[in-house]
Amino acid sequence: MEDNELWLRHFLGLGVQTGVALYIFILAWSGTRLSVIAIPMILAGLVKYGERTRVLRSASNEQFRDSMLTSPDPGPNYPKFMQEYALRQFEGFHVKAEEVIEAQVAVDVSSIGDSCIPDATELVIAFELFKTFKRLFMDLILSFQDRENSQSMFKEMSPEKAFKVVEIELGFMFDVLYTKAPVIYSSQGCILRFVSMSLTSIVLVVFSLFVADKEKYLKFDLVMTFALLAIAIVLEIYAVLLLLSSDWVDFYLSRHNKSIFGKAMAYVQLPKNPRWSNSLAQYSLLNFCLKTKPVICCTMLKPFCFDKILEKQQYKTLKEVSPDIKEMIFDQLKKKFKETFETGRDNQSSDEGLIENSSSEKDLKGQSLMLKKFGKPELTWSMEFEFDQSILIWHIATELCYHTDHQGTIMSKCKMSKQLSRYMLYLLVMHPSMLPMGIGNIRYRDTCAEAARFFQERKSILGDDQFDNISSLGICSLIMNWIRKGKTAYDKSQACKMLLKVNTAVPPAKVKGDRSKSVLFDACRLTLQLQDIPNKEAKWER
């Protein structure tokens, strides 16, 4: 998105390169047909470069935000209304002013019918949601009606359909921010695409049939010219096929129910690639601290500042998102929608005193959640942290609990919780900008440092060789570590047990103060309290 803000630089480059091209063209003008057919090629290049500059401008923050702003709305004529109001009261009528509540307008999918376009209903719903939520990318707010409309769309959906709608919606958003979609799928974009392709085709035809003095040129130059023109036309045709195979075209066909045209389009559309990988990135703090997958030649890469980057990538893995996880996430969202609606309906009070009571309300909410979920209000302290702090604490607690409870009938629930926990830590470590602002990176580094020191002090129990200077390991050591994969798993289980043996009667914050932001033993304290829950099913309950 940063490139979109540089559209002025690209516009300047367009002007400079166009001027240079025209200068060279004038100097090289010979009056022959070959000089004449250079004009449409310059125009085709100008169209292509100008199209790119226009796309960058339309996707820049200022232009994108302006495109979403509606025309200024002064609202009803208040003085005129009050004049009418006073007049009716003076005439003896009983006049009462009531607030007008806008009715929710559901997305109309009745016109889709038996569309030949796959996922036609999902396309229409996703596009409506895209038009609503794209405002959030520009820090604009949504109205109450927007929230109600979007929630009503998901109420009757299955988890599979809901995820399909969201992935199509995000695809639309990606196209707007990172591709030429805003220009290409407009009427002007279609005209410019046709002009560009026509000019290139005309040049190829004229050069093939009407340039008579080809013998003056080297055979290699002629072959290269034909090849470049042919490749340019092939690329244009391929680009058109990609356009016809996109969700934007499918949405247009679905919305306008062009069944005959849609059937014809099915024969020219390219095979569709999956819209997303259907996988979640995973990152485990314990794996990183135990150095289960050391980086080869880490010492050699250190001067180039690549060691930390490669080390993080080394511990990043991908896990397929199962239907059970999708169902769990969707059910939790629906429950949250319901709770929010009921809370908003029951708390129809004034705004006075909300700031003063926010802390106590948060405490009551945490107690209510812990009492409802685990029957243990003493776990309320684990809900009182900042968001990035909670991610770290609950991630470590999930890892520790997993290595003690991942057997029997709750195995699937343990895996799902671990998978979501590792994904949240991946966001915290790799993409902190996707989370609320905080000091998550500092907390993560301090926690890793404390965990590394803890394991280093107890390396005789876990195995001396595992905590030697990992950065100096060679290929042979890496192979040996891979062969001893079973021992590594055992060491991780041993590490979890050793962490849980630490006495956490005194809260770690009272010992460390503000000197360190590590939450390692806060997580151990939480794990020990979770282990006191007799019903393991409740602990891993959705």
Coordinates of C-alpha atoms in Angstrom, one line a residue:
M1 CA 0.0 0.0 0.0
E2 CA 3.0 2.3 0.5
D3 CA 3.6 2.2 -3.3
N4 CA 0.1 3.7 -3.8
E5 CA 1.2 6.9 -2.1
L6 CA 4.0 7.3 -4.7
W7 CA 1.6 7.8 -7.6
L8 CA 2.9 11.4 -8.1
R9 CA 6.4 10.0 -8.6
H10 CA 5.0 7.5 -11.2
F11 CA 3.1 10.4 -12.8
L12 CA 6.4 12.3 -13.1
G13 CA 8.1 9.3 -14.5
L14 CA 5.3 8.9 -17.1
G15 CA 5.8 12.5 -18.2
V16 CA 9.6 12.2 -18.4
Q17 CA 9.6 8.9 -20.3
T18 CA 6.9 10.1 -22.7
G19 CA 9.0 13.2 -23.4
V20 CA 12.1 11.2 -24.0
A21 CA 10.3 8.7 -26.3
L22 CA 8.9 11.6 -28.3
Y23 CA 12.3 13.3 -28.6
I24 CA 13.9 10.0 -29.8
F25 CA 11.0 9.5 -32.2
I26 CA 11.4 12.9 -33.7
L27 CA 15.2 12.5 -34.1
A28 CA 14.7 9.1 -35.8
W29 CA 11.9 10.1 -38.1
S30 CA 12.6 9.0 -41.6
G31 CA 9.2 9.4 -43.3
T32 CA 8.9 5.6 -44.0
R33 CA 6.1 3.3 -43.0
L34 CA 8.2 1.9 -40.3
S35 CA 8.4 5.3 -38.7
V36 CA 4.6 5.8 -39.0
I37 CA 3.7 2.5 -37.3
A38 CA 5.9 3.5 -34.3
I39 CA 3.2 6.1 -33.4
P40 CA 0.5 3.5 -32.3
M41 CA 3.2 1.6 -30.3
I42 CA 4.0 4.8 -28.4
L43 CA 0.3 5.4 -27.8
A44 CA -0.1 1.8 -26.5
G45 CA 2.8 2.2 -24.1
L46 CA 1.3 5.5 -23.0
V47 CA -2.0 3.8 -22.3
K48 CA -0.3 1.1 -20.3
Y49 CA 1.8 3.4 -18.2
G50 CA -1.0 5.8 -17.6
E51 CA -3.3 3.0 -16.5
R52 CA -0.8 2.0 -13.8
T53 CA -0.4 5.6 -12.6
R54 CA -4.2 6.0 -12.4
V55 CA -4.6 2.8 -10.4
L56 CA -1.9 3.9 -7.9
R57 CA -3.6 7.2 -7.5
S58 CA -7.1 5.7 -7.0
A59 CA -5.7 3.3 -4.3
S60 CA -3.8 6.0 -2.4
N61 CA -5.2 6.8 1.1
E62 CA -6.5 10.2 0.3
Q63 CA -8.2 9.3 -3.0
F64 CA -9.6 6.0 -1.6
R65 CA -11.0 7.7 1.4
D66 CA -12.6 10.5 -0.7
S67 CA -14.2 7.9 -3.0
M68 CA -16.0 6.4 0.0
L69 CA -17.4 9.7 1.3
T70 CA -21.0 10.4 0.3
S71 CA -22.2 13.8 -0.7
P72 CA -22.7 16.3 2.2
D73 CA -26.1 15.7 3.7
P74 CA -27.6 18.7 5.7
G75 CA -30.5 16.5 6.8
P76 CA -34.1 17.6 7.2
N77 CA -34.8 21.3 7.3
Y78 CA -35.0 21.8 11.0
P79 CA -36.2 25.4 11.1
K80 CA -39.0 24.6 8.7
F81 CA -39.9 21.5 10.7
M82 CA -40.1 23.5 13.9
Q83 CA -42.3 26.1 12.2
E84 CA -44.7 23.4 11.2
Y85 CA -44.5 21.9 14.6
A86 CA -45.3 25.2 16.4
L87 CA -48.1 25.9 13.9
R88 CA -49.8 22.6 14.5
Q89 CA -49.6 23.1 18.2
F90 CA -51.0 26.5 17.9
E91 CA -54.0 25.1 15.9
G92 CA -54.7 22.7 18.8
F93 CA -53.4 19.5 17.4
H94 CA -51.6 17.1 19.6
V95 CA -48.1 16.9 18.1
K96 CA -45.5 14.5 19.1
A97 CA -42.0 14.1 17.6
E98 CA -40.6 10.5 17.3
E99 CA -37.3 9.2 16.1
V100 CA -37.4 7.6 12.7
I101 CA -35.6 4.2 12.8
E102 CA -34.3 3.0 9.4
A103 CA -35.4 -0.5 8.6
Q104 CA -32.8 -3.1 7.8
V105 CA -32.6 -3.9 4.1
A106 CA -31.5 -7.4 3.4
V107 CA -29.4 -8.3 0.4
D108 CA -31.6 -9.2 -2.5
V109 CA -30.5 -12.6 -3.9
S110 CA -33.8 -13.6 -5.4
S111 CA -32.7 -12.4 -8.9
I112 CA -29.9 -14.9 -8.9
G113 CA -32.1 -17.9 -9.3
D114 CA -30.4 -20.9 -10.9
S115 CA -27.4 -19.0 -12.0
C116 CA -24.7 -20.9 -13.9
I117 CA -22.0 -19.0 -12.0
P118 CA -20.5 -21.1 -9.1
D119 CA -20.9 -19.5 -5.6
A120 CA -23.3 -16.8 -7.1
T121 CA -25.1 -16.2 -3.9
E122 CA -21.8 -15.9 -1.9
L123 CA -20.5 -13.5 -4.5
V124 CA -23.4 -11.1 -4.2
I125 CA -23.3 -11.1 -0.3
A126 CA -19.6 -10.7 -0.3
F127 CA -19.7 -7.7 -2.6
E128 CA -22.3 -6.0 -0.4
L129 CA -20.2 -6.6 2.7
F130 CA -17.1 -5.4 0.8
K131 CA -18.8 -2.1 0.0
T132 CA -19.6 -1.7 3.7
F133 CA -16.4 -2.8 5.4
K134 CA -13.9 -1.2 3.0
R135 CA -14.4 2.0 5.0
L136 CA -12.6 0.4 7.9
F137 CA -9.4 0.2 5.9
M138 CA -9.4 4.1 5.8
D139 CA -10.2 4.5 9.5
L140 CA -13.8 5.4 8.8
I141 CA -16.6 4.2 11.1
L142 CA -19.6 2.1 10.5
S143 CA -23.1 3.0 11.5
F144 CA -25.3 0.9 13.7
Q145 CA -27.4 -0.1 10.7
D146 CA -24.2 -1.4 9.0
R147 CA -23.4 -3.6 11.9
E148 CA -27.0 -4.9 12.2
N149 CA -27.2 -5.6 8.4
S150 CA -23.9 -7.5 8.4
Q151 CA -24.8 -9.6 11.4
S152 CA -28.2 -10.5 9.9
M153 CA -26.5 -11.8 6.8
F154 CA -24.5 -14.3 8.8
K155 CA -27.2 -15.5 11.2
E156 CA -28.6 -18.2 8.9
M157 CA -25.3 -19.2 7.2
S158 CA -23.4 -22.4 7.7
P159 CA -19.7 -22.1 8.7
E160 CA -18.6 -23.2 5.3
K161 CA -20.6 -20.6 3.5
A162 CA -19.6 -17.9 5.9
F163 CA -15.9 -18.6 5.4
K164 CA -16.5 -18.6 1.6
V165 CA -18.2 -15.2 1.8
V166 CA -15.3 -13.8 3.8
E167 CA -12.6 -15.1 1.5
I168 CA -14.4 -13.6 -1.5
E169 CA -14.8 -10.3 0.3
L170 CA -11.1 -10.2 1.2
G171 CA -10.3 -11.0 -2.5
F172 CA -12.3 -7.9 -3.6
M173 CA -10.4 -5.8 -1.0
F174 CA -7.0 -7.2 -2.2
D175 CA -7.8 -6.4 -5.8
V176 CA -8.8 -2.8 -5.0
L177 CA -5.6 -2.1 -2.9
Y178 CA -3.0 -4.1 -4.8
T179 CA -4.2 -4.6 -8.4
K180 CA -5.6 -2.6 -11.3
A181 CA -9.2 -3.7 -10.6
P182 CA -10.7 -0.3 -9.9
V183 CA -9.7 0.9 -13.4
I184 CA -9.8 -2.3 -15.4
Y185 CA -13.4 -3.3 -14.4
S186 CA -14.8 0.2 -15.3
S187 CA -16.2 1.2 -18.7
Q188 CA -13.1 3.4 -19.3
G189 CA -10.8 0.5 -18.4
C190 CA -12.5 -1.8 -20.9
I191 CA -12.2 0.9 -23.6
L192 CA -8.5 1.5 -22.8
R193 CA -7.8 -2.3 -22.8
F194 CA -9.5 -2.6 -26.2
V195 CA -7.5 0.4 -27.6
S196 CA -4.2 -1.0 -26.3
M197 CA -4.8 -4.4 -27.8
S198 CA -6.1 -3.0 -31.1
L199 CA -3.1 -0.7 -31.5
T200 CA -0.6 -3.6 -31.0
S201 CA -2.5 -5.8 -33.4
I202 CA -2.6 -3.1 -36.1
V203 CA 1.1 -2.6 -35.7
L204 CA 1.8 -6.3 -36.2
V205 CA -0.5 -6.5 -39.3
V206 CA 1.0 -3.4 -40.9
F207 CA 4.5 -4.5 -40.2
S208 CA 3.9 -7.9 -41.7
L209 CA 2.0 -6.8 -44.9
F210 CA 2.9 -3.2 -45.7
V211 CA 6.6 -2.7 -44.8
A212 CA 8.2 -3.5 -48.1
D213 CA 11.8 -2.7 -47.3
K214 CA 12.4 -5.5 -44.9
E215 CA 15.5 -6.7 -46.8
K216 CA 17.3 -3.6 -45.5
Y217 CA 17.2 -4.9 -42.0
L218 CA 19.0 -7.8 -40.4
K219 CA 17.1 -11.1 -40.1
F220 CA 17.7 -11.2 -36.4
D221 CA 16.1 -7.7 -36.0
L222 CA 13.1 -8.8 -38.0
V223 CA 12.6 -12.0 -36.0
M224 CA 12.9 -10.1 -32.7
T225 CA 10.4 -7.5 -33.8
F226 CA 7.8 -10.2 -34.8
A227 CA 8.5 -12.1 -31.6
L228 CA 8.0 -9.0 -29.4
L229 CA 4.8 -8.0 -31.1
A230 CA 3.4 -11.5 -31.0
I231 CA 4.3 -11.9 -27.3
A232 CA 2.7 -8.5 -26.5
I233 CA -0.6 -9.7 -28.2
V234 CA -0.5 -13.1 -26.4
L235 CA 0.0 -11.3 -23.1
E236 CA -3.0 -9.0 -23.9
I237 CA -5.2 -12.0 -24.7
Y238 CA -4.1 -13.8 -21.5
A239 CA -4.9 -10.7 -19.5
V240 CA -8.4 -10.5 -21.0
L241 CA -8.9 -14.2 -20.1
L242 CA -7.8 -13.5 -16.6
L243 CA -10.3 -10.6 -16.4
L244 CA -13.1 -12.7 -17.7
S245 CA -12.2 -15.4 -15.1
S246 CA -12.3 -13.1 -12.1
D247 CA -14.8 -12.7 -9.3
W248 CA -15.7 -9.2 -10.5
V249 CA -17.0 -10.6 -13.8
D250 CA -18.7 -13.5 -12.0
F251 CA -20.4 -11.0 -9.7
Y252 CA -21.7 -8.9 -12.6
L253 CA -23.1 -12.0 -14.3
S254 CA -24.7 -13.2 -11.1
R255 CA -26.2 -9.9 -10.2
H256 CA -27.7 -9.3 -13.7
N257 CA -28.6 -12.9 -14.2
K258 CA -27.0 -13.1 -17.7
S259 CA -27.5 -16.8 -17.9
I260 CA -26.9 -17.2 -21.7
F261 CA -23.8 -14.9 -21.6
G262 CA -22.7 -16.7 -18.4
K263 CA -22.8 -20.1 -20.1
A264 CA -20.8 -18.7 -23.0
M265 CA -18.3 -17.2 -20.5
A266 CA -17.8 -20.6 -18.8
Y267 CA -16.1 -21.9 -22.0
V268 CA -13.5 -19.1 -22.1
Q269 CA -12.8 -18.8 -18.4
L270 CA -9.5 -20.1 -17.1
P271 CA -9.5 -22.7 -14.3
K272 CA -9.9 -20.9 -11.0
N273 CA -7.2 -21.0 -8.4
P274 CA -8.1 -21.3 -4.7
R275 CA -8.8 -17.9 -3.2
W276 CA -6.7 -18.8 -0.2
S277 CA -4.4 -21.5 1.1
N278 CA -6.9 -22.8 3.7
S279 CA -4.1 -22.9 6.2
L280 CA -3.0 -21.1 9.3
A281 CA 0.5 -20.1 10.1
Q282 CA 1.9 -21.5 13.4
Y283 CA 4.5 -20.2 15.8
S284 CA 5.4 -21.9 19.1
L285 CA 7.4 -20.0 21.7
L286 CA 8.5 -23.3 23.4
N287 CA 9.8 -24.7 20.1
F288 CA 11.7 -21.4 19.5
C289 CA 13.3 -21.4 23.0
L290 CA 14.1 -25.1 22.9
K291 CA 15.8 -24.6 19.5
T292 CA 14.2 -27.7 18.1
K293 CA 15.0 -26.6 14.5
P294 CA 18.3 -24.7 14.5
V295 CA 19.3 -22.6 11.5
I296 CA 22.3 -23.8 9.6
C297 CA 25.2 -21.3 9.3
C298 CA 23.5 -18.9 11.6
T299 CA 26.9 -17.4 12.7
M300 CA 27.8 -16.7 9.1
L301 CA 24.6 -14.8 8.5
K302 CA 24.8 -12.7 11.6
P303 CA 26.9 -9.9 10.1
F304 CA 24.2 -9.5 7.4
C305 CA 21.4 -9.3 9.9
F306 CA 19.6 -12.3 8.4
D307 CA 20.0 -14.6 11.3
K308 CA 17.0 -13.4 13.3
I309 CA 14.8 -13.3 10.2
L310 CA 15.7 -16.8 9.1
E311 CA 15.4 -18.1 12.7
K312 CA 11.8 -16.8 12.9
Q313 CA 11.0 -18.3 9.5
Q314 CA 12.5 -21.6 10.5
Y315 CA 10.0 -22.0 13.3
K316 CA 7.0 -20.9 11.2
T317 CA 4.8 -23.8 10.0
L318 CA 1.5 -24.1 8.2
K319 CA -1.5 -26.1 9.3
E320 CA -4.6 -26.8 7.3
V321 CA -7.8 -25.3 8.7
S322 CA -10.2 -28.1 9.4
P323 CA -14.0 -27.8 9.2
D324 CA -14.1 -28.3 13.0
I325 CA -12.0 -25.1 13.5
K326 CA -14.2 -23.2 11.1
E327 CA -17.3 -24.4 12.9
M328 CA -15.8 -23.5 16.3
I329 CA -14.9 -20.0 15.2
F330 CA -18.2 -19.3 13.6
D331 CA -20.2 -20.6 16.6
Q332 CA -18.2 -18.4 18.9
L333 CA -18.8 -15.4 16.8
K334 CA -22.5 -16.1 16.7
K335 CA -22.6 -16.4 20.4
K336 CA -20.7 -13.1 20.8
F337 CA -23.2 -11.4 18.4
K338 CA -26.0 -12.7 20.6
E339 CA -24.4 -11.6 23.9
T340 CA -23.6 -8.2 22.4
F341 CA -27.2 -7.7 21.3
E342 CA -28.6 -8.8 24.6
T343 CA -26.2 -6.6 26.5
G344 CA -26.9 -3.6 24.4
R345 CA -30.7 -4.1 24.8
D346 CA -30.4 -4.5 28.6
N347 CA -28.1 -1.5 29.1
Q348 CA -30.2 1.3 27.6
S349 CA -28.9 3.8 30.1
S350 CA -27.2 7.3 29.9
D351 CA -23.5 7.7 29.2
E352 CA -22.9 9.4 32.6
G353 CA -20.6 7.5 34.8
L354 CA -19.5 5.1 32.1
I355 CA -15.8 6.1 32.4
E356 CA -15.8 5.9 36.1
N357 CA -17.4 2.4 36.1
S358 CA -15.4 1.0 33.1
S359 CA -12.8 -0.7 35.4
S360 CA -15.4 -2.3 37.7
E361 CA -17.5 -3.4 34.7
K362 CA -14.4 -5.1 33.2
D363 CA -13.8 -6.9 36.5
L364 CA -17.4 -8.1 36.7
K365 CA -17.2 -9.2 33.1
G366 CA -14.0 -11.2 33.7
Q367 CA -15.5 -12.8 36.8
S368 CA -18.7 -13.7 35.0
L369 CA -16.8 -15.2 32.1
M370 CA -14.5 -17.3 34.3
L371 CA -17.4 -18.4 36.5
K372 CA -19.5 -19.3 33.5
K373 CA -16.7 -21.1 31.6
F374 CA -14.7 -22.8 34.4
G375 CA -16.6 -22.2 37.6
K376 CA -13.5 -20.5 39.0
P377 CA -13.8 -16.7 39.6
E378 CA -10.2 -16.7 40.9
L379 CA -9.0 -16.8 37.3
T380 CA -10.3 -13.3 36.7
W381 CA -6.7 -11.9 36.9
S382 CA -5.9 -13.6 33.6
M383 CA -8.5 -11.4 31.8
E384 CA -7.1 -8.1 33.1
F385 CA -4.1 -7.8 30.9
E386 CA -3.5 -5.9 27.7
F387 CA -4.3 -7.8 24.5
D388 CA -0.7 -8.7 23.5
Q389 CA 0.0 -9.8 27.1
S390 CA -3.0 -12.0 27.1
I391 CA -2.0 -13.6 23.8
L392 CA 1.4 -14.5 25.3
I393 CA 0.1 -15.8 28.6
W394 CA -2.7 -17.9 27.2
H395 CA -0.4 -19.2 24.4
I396 CA 2.1 -20.6 26.9
A397 CA -0.6 -21.9 29.1
T398 CA -2.2 -23.6 26.2
E399 CA 1.1 -25.2 25.2
L400 CA 1.7 -26.4 28.8
C401 CA -1.8 -27.8 29.2
Y402 CA -1.6 -29.5 25.8
H403 CA 1.4 -31.6 26.9
T404 CA -0.6 -32.9 29.9
D405 CA -4.1 -33.2 28.5
H406 CA -3.8 -34.1 24.8
Q407 CA -4.9 -37.7 25.3
G408 CA -8.2 -39.4 25.2
T409 CA -11.5 -38.0 24.0
I410 CA -10.5 -34.3 24.2
M411 CA -7.6 -34.8 21.7
S412 CA -9.4 -32.9 18.9
K413 CA -10.3 -29.9 21.1
C414 CA -6.7 -29.7 22.4
K415 CA -5.4 -29.6 18.8
M416 CA -7.8 -26.9 17.8
S417 CA -7.0 -24.7 20.8
K418 CA -3.3 -25.2 20.2
Q419 CA -3.6 -24.3 16.5
L420 CA -5.5 -21.1 17.2
S421 CA -3.0 -20.2 20.0
R422 CA 0.0 -20.6 17.8
Y423 CA -1.7 -18.6 15.0
M424 CA -2.3 -15.7 17.4
L425 CA 1.4 -15.8 18.5
Y426 CA 2.4 -15.9 14.9
L427 CA 0.5 -12.6 14.3
L428 CA 2.1 -11.1 17.4
V429 CA 5.6 -12.0 16.4
M430 CA 5.5 -11.8 12.6
H431 CA 2.7 -9.3 11.9
P432 CA 2.2 -7.1 15.0
S433 CA 0.5 -4.4 12.8
M434 CA -2.5 -6.6 12.5
L435 CA -3.1 -6.4 16.3
P436 CA -3.9 -3.5 18.6
M437 CA -0.9 -1.4 19.4
G438 CA 1.1 -2.5 22.4
I439 CA 4.5 -3.6 23.5
G440 CA 4.0 -7.2 22.4
N441 CA 7.5 -7.5 20.8
I442 CA 9.2 -6.4 24.0
R443 CA 7.1 -8.8 26.1
Y444 CA 7.9 -11.6 23.6
R445 CA 11.6 -11.0 23.6
D446 CA 11.8 -10.8 27.5
T447 CA 9.7 -14.0 27.8
C448 CA 12.0 -15.8 25.3
A449 CA 15.1 -14.5 27.3
E450 CA 13.7 -15.8 30.6
A451 CA 12.7 -19.1 29.1
A452 CA 16.1 -19.6 27.5
R453 CA 17.9 -18.8 30.8
F454 CA 15.6 -21.2 32.6
F455 CA 16.3 -24.1 30.2
Q456 CA 20.0 -23.3 30.0
E457 CA 20.2 -23.6 33.8
R458 CA 18.6 -27.1 33.6
K459 CA 20.2 -28.4 30.5
S460 CA 21.7 -31.4 32.4
I461 CA 18.1 -32.7 32.7
L462 CA 17.0 -31.9 29.2
G463 CA 20.2 -33.0 27.5
D464 CA 23.5 -31.0 27.4
D465 CA 23.9 -31.1 23.7
Q466 CA 20.5 -29.6 22.9
F467 CA 21.5 -26.3 24.5
D468 CA 25.0 -25.9 23.2
N469 CA 25.8 -23.0 20.9
I470 CA 23.0 -23.8 18.4
S471 CA 24.1 -21.1 16.0
S472 CA 27.4 -23.0 15.3
L473 CA 25.7 -26.2 14.4
G474 CA 26.6 -27.7 11.1
I475 CA 24.8 -30.0 8.7
C476 CA 25.9 -33.1 10.6
S477 CA 24.5 -31.8 13.9
L478 CA 21.3 -30.8 12.1
I479 CA 20.9 -34.4 10.7
M480 CA 21.6 -35.9 14.1
N481 CA 18.9 -33.6 15.6
W482 CA 16.5 -34.8 13.0
I483 CA 17.3 -38.4 13.7
R484 CA 16.7 -37.8 17.4
K485 CA 13.3 -36.3 16.7
G486 CA 11.6 -38.6 19.2
K487 CA 14.0 -37.4 21.9
T488 CA 13.2 -33.8 21.1
A489 CA 9.5 -34.4 21.7
Y490 CA 10.4 -36.1 25.0
D491 CA 12.5 -33.1 25.9
K492 CA 9.7 -30.7 25.2
S493 CA 7.4 -32.7 27.5
Q494 CA 10.1 -32.6 30.1
A495 CA 10.5 -28.9 29.7
C496 CA 6.8 -28.4 30.3
K497 CA 6.9 -30.5 33.5
M498 CA 9.9 -28.5 34.8
L499 CA 8.2 -25.2 34.2
L500 CA 5.1 -26.4 36.1
K501 CA 7.3 -27.4 39.1
V502 CA 8.3 -23.8 39.7
N503 CA 6.6 -22.3 42.8
T504 CA 4.4 -19.5 41.7
A505 CA 2.7 -18.6 45.0
V506 CA 4.0 -15.1 44.7
P507 CA 2.9 -13.2 41.6
P508 CA 5.9 -12.7 39.3
A509 CA 5.1 -9.0 38.8
K510 CA 5.8 -8.4 42.5
V511 CA 9.3 -9.9 42.1
K512 CA 10.3 -8.3 38.7
G513 CA 8.4 -5.0 38.9
D514 CA 8.8 -3.1 35.7
R515 CA 12.3 -4.3 35.0
S516 CA 11.2 -7.2 32.8
K517 CA 8.0 -7.7 30.8
S518 CA 8.3 -11.4 30.7
V519 CA 5.1 -13.4 31.3
L520 CA 6.6 -16.9 31.4
F521 CA 5.7 -17.7 35.0
D522 CA 2.4 -15.8 34.9
A523 CA 1.5 -18.4 32.3
C524 CA 2.8 -21.2 34.5
R525 CA 0.7 -19.8 37.4
L526 CA -2.4 -19.7 35.1
T527 CA -1.7 -23.3 33.9
L528 CA -1.5 -24.6 37.5
Q529 CA -4.9 -23.0 38.3
L530 CA -6.4 -24.5 35.1
Q531 CA -5.1 -27.9 36.1
D532 CA -7.2 -27.7 39.3
I533 CA -10.3 -27.8 37.1
P534 CA -11.5 -31.4 37.6
N535 CA -13.5 -31.6 34.3
K536 CA -10.9 -31.5 31.5
E537 CA -13.8 -31.3 29.0
A538 CA -14.8 -27.9 30.5
K539 CA -11.2 -26.7 30.3
W540 CA -11.0 -27.3 26.5
E541 CA -14.6 -26.5 25.8
R542 CA -15.3 -24.2 22.9

